[in-house]
Coordinates of C-alpha atoms in Angstrom, one line a residue:
X721 CA 0.0 0.0 0.0
X722 CA 1.4 3.4 -0.9
X723 CA 2.2 6.1 1.7
X724 CA -0.6 8.2 0.3
X725 CA -3.3 5.5 0.3
X726 CA -2.5 4.2 3.8
X727 CA -4.7 5.4 6.7
X728 CA -2.8 8.1 8.7
X729 CA -2.2 7.2 12.3
X730 CA -2.7 10.0 14.9
X731 CA -1.9 9.9 18.6
X732 CA -3.8 12.3 20.8
X733 CA -2.4 13.0 24.3
X734 CA -5.0 14.8 26.3
X735 CA -5.6 14.7 30.1
X736 CA -9.1 16.0 29.8
X737 CA -10.9 12.7 29.1
X738 CA -14.0 14.3 27.5
X739 CA -12.0 16.6 25.2
X740 CA -9.6 13.8 24.2
X741 CA -12.6 11.5 23.3
X742 CA -14.2 14.3 21.3
X743 CA -11.0 14.8 19.3
X744 CA -10.6 11.1 18.8
X745 CA -14.2 10.7 17.7
X746 CA -13.9 13.6 15.2
X747 CA -10.6 12.3 13.7
X748 CA -11.9 8.7 13.5
X749 CA -14.9 9.9 11.5
X750 CA -12.4 11.8 9.2
X751 CA -10.8 8.4 8.5
X752 CA -7.7 8.7 10.7
X753 CA -6.5 5.7 12.8
X754 CA -6.6 7.3 16.3
X755 CA -4.8 6.3 19.4
X756 CA -5.7 8.2 22.6
X757 CA -3.7 8.6 25.8
X758 CA -4.9 10.5 28.9
X759 CA -1.4 11.2 30.2
X760 CA 2.1 12.0 28.9
X761 CA 3.4 8.7 30.2
X762 CA 0.6 6.8 28.5
X763 CA 1.4 8.7 25.3
X764 CA 5.0 7.8 25.5
X765 CA 4.0 4.1 25.8
X766 CA 2.0 4.4 22.6
X767 CA 4.8 6.1 20.8
X768 CA 7.1 3.1 21.7
X769 CA 4.5 0.6 20.5
X770 CA 2.8 2.0 17.4
X771 CA 3.9 3.5 14.1
X772 CA 2.5 7.0 14.2
X773 CA 2.3 9.7 11.5
X774 CA 1.5 12.7 13.8
X775 CA 1.0 13.5 17.5
X776 CA -1.4 16.0 18.9
X777 CA -0.6 16.7 22.5
X778 CA -2.1 19.0 25.2
X779 CA 0.5 21.5 26.4
X780 CA -0.6 21.8 30.0
X781 CA -0.9 18.4 31.7
X782 CA -0.2 17.3 35.3
X783 CA 3.1 15.5 35.9
X784 CA 4.7 16.0 32.5
X785 CA 3.9 18.9 30.3
X786 CA 3.3 18.7 26.5
X787 CA 6.6 20.5 26.1
X788 CA 8.5 17.8 28.1
X789 CA 6.8 14.9 26.4
X790 CA 7.6 16.6 23.0
X791 CA 11.3 16.8 24.0
X792 CA 11.3 13.1 24.8
X793 CA 9.6 12.1 21.6
X794 CA 11.8 14.3 19.5
X795 CA 14.9 12.6 21.0
X796 CA 13.4 9.2 20.2
X797 CA 11.7 9.8 16.8
X798 CA 12.8 12.9 15.0
X799 CA 10.5 12.3 12.0
X800 CA 7.1 12.5 13.8
X801 CA 5.4 15.9 13.6
X802 CA 4.1 17.1 16.9
X803 CA 1.2 19.6 17.2
X804 CA 0.7 21.1 20.7
X805 CA -2.8 22.1 21.8
X806 CA -3.0 24.7 24.5
X807 CA -6.0 26.2 26.4
X808 CA -4.2 29.5 26.7
X809 CA -2.5 31.7 24.2
X810 CA 0.9 31.5 26.0
X811 CA 3.2 32.7 23.2
X812 CA 6.3 32.3 25.3
X813 CA 5.6 28.6 25.8
X814 CA 4.6 28.1 22.1
X815 CA 7.8 29.9 21.0
X816 CA 9.9 27.6 23.2
X817 CA 8.0 24.5 21.8
X818 CA 8.7 25.6 18.2
X819 CA 12.4 26.2 19.0
X820 CA 12.8 22.6 20.2
X821 CA 11.2 21.2 17.1
X822 CA 7.5 21.0 17.7
X823 CA 5.8 21.4 14.3
X824 CA 2.8 23.5 15.0
X825 CA 0.2 24.4 17.7
X826 CA -3.5 24.9 18.1
X827 CA -5.4 27.0 20.7
X828 CA -8.4 25.5 22.4
X829 CA -11.2 25.2 21.6
X830 CA -9.9 23.5 18.5
X831 CA -12.2 23.8 15.4
X832 CA -13.0 20.3 14.2
X833 CA -12.9 21.7 10.6
X834 CA -9.4 23.0 11.3
X835 CA -8.0 19.6 12.6
X836 CA -7.5 17.8 9.3
X837 CA -6.1 21.0 7.7
X838 CA -3.5 21.3 10.4
X839 CA -2.7 17.5 10.4
X840 CA -2.4 17.3 6.6
X841 CA -0.3 20.5 6.4
X842 CA 2.2 19.1 9.0
X843 CA 2.3 15.7 7.3
X844 CA 3.0 17.3 3.9
X845 CA 5.7 19.5 5.4
X846 CA 7.3 16.4 6.9
X847 CA 7.2 14.6 3.5
X848 CA 8.8 17.6 1.9
X849 CA 11.5 17.7 4.5
X850 CA 12.2 14.0 4.0
X851 CA 12.4 14.5 0.3
X852 CA 14.7 17.4 0.5
X853 CA 16.9 15.5 3.0
X854 CA 17.1 12.5 0.6
X855 CA 18.0 14.9 -2.3
X856 CA 20.7 16.6 -0.3
X857 CA 22.2 13.2 0.7
X858 CA 22.4 12.2 -2.9
X859 CA 23.9 15.6 -3.8
X860 CA 26.5 15.4 -1.1
X861 CA 27.4 11.7 -1.2
X862 CA 31.2 11.0 -1.3
X863 CA 32.0 8.4 -3.8
X864 CA 35.3 6.6 -3.3
X865 CA 35.1 6.8 0.5
X866 CA 34.1 4.1 2.8
X867 CA 33.8 3.9 6.6
X868 CA 35.0 1.2 8.9
X869 CA 35.3 0.8 12.7
X870 CA 38.7 2.3 12.4
X871 CA 37.3 5.4 10.8
X872 CA 36.9 6.6 7.2
X873 CA 39.4 5.4 4.5
X874 CA 40.0 6.9 1.1
X875 CA 39.6 4.4 -1.7
X876 CA 40.3 6.9 -4.4
X877 CA 42.7 9.8 -4.9
X878 CA 42.5 13.4 -3.8
X879 CA 43.3 16.1 -6.3
X880 CA 44.3 19.5 -5.0
X881 CA 44.4 22.6 -7.2
X882 CA 45.8 26.0 -6.5
X883 CA 43.3 28.8 -6.0
X884 CA 43.7 31.9 -8.3
X885 CA 45.6 34.8 -6.8
X886 CA 43.4 36.9 -4.5
X887 CA 40.9 34.1 -3.8

């Protein structure tokens, strides 16, 4: 099954049970595969067990904040977009989250119509980043070099040329 045809897997981490279930219900009706955790630690357990395409996490949770859980997830799985959901418009916290690598944020109450737009925008951004990374790897690959436990070795020859005067 192609990446585009496969059902997208979304993890929702939300300590407000009713709000989490409402988001999960809406996304499942929009044909997403939904996983729901009511705590940051529960969310981390699901991250370790499931292949996820995107994570939606509440920012303010007891115990471990959405910012802290995002930091842990980003250390484990750098390619999963994370969208934080906050009940307050705390721009300082949002700025900090974006600086550590969180993809996006939403302010509660989240518009159900806005959810798939935000999810798809972040999934498309991640696909574009992955494609650009692959293109850059191909562009900057070093032919004639190989790596071993002892370090890199040159299998070819190195040609040096003089720079023109003044440059």
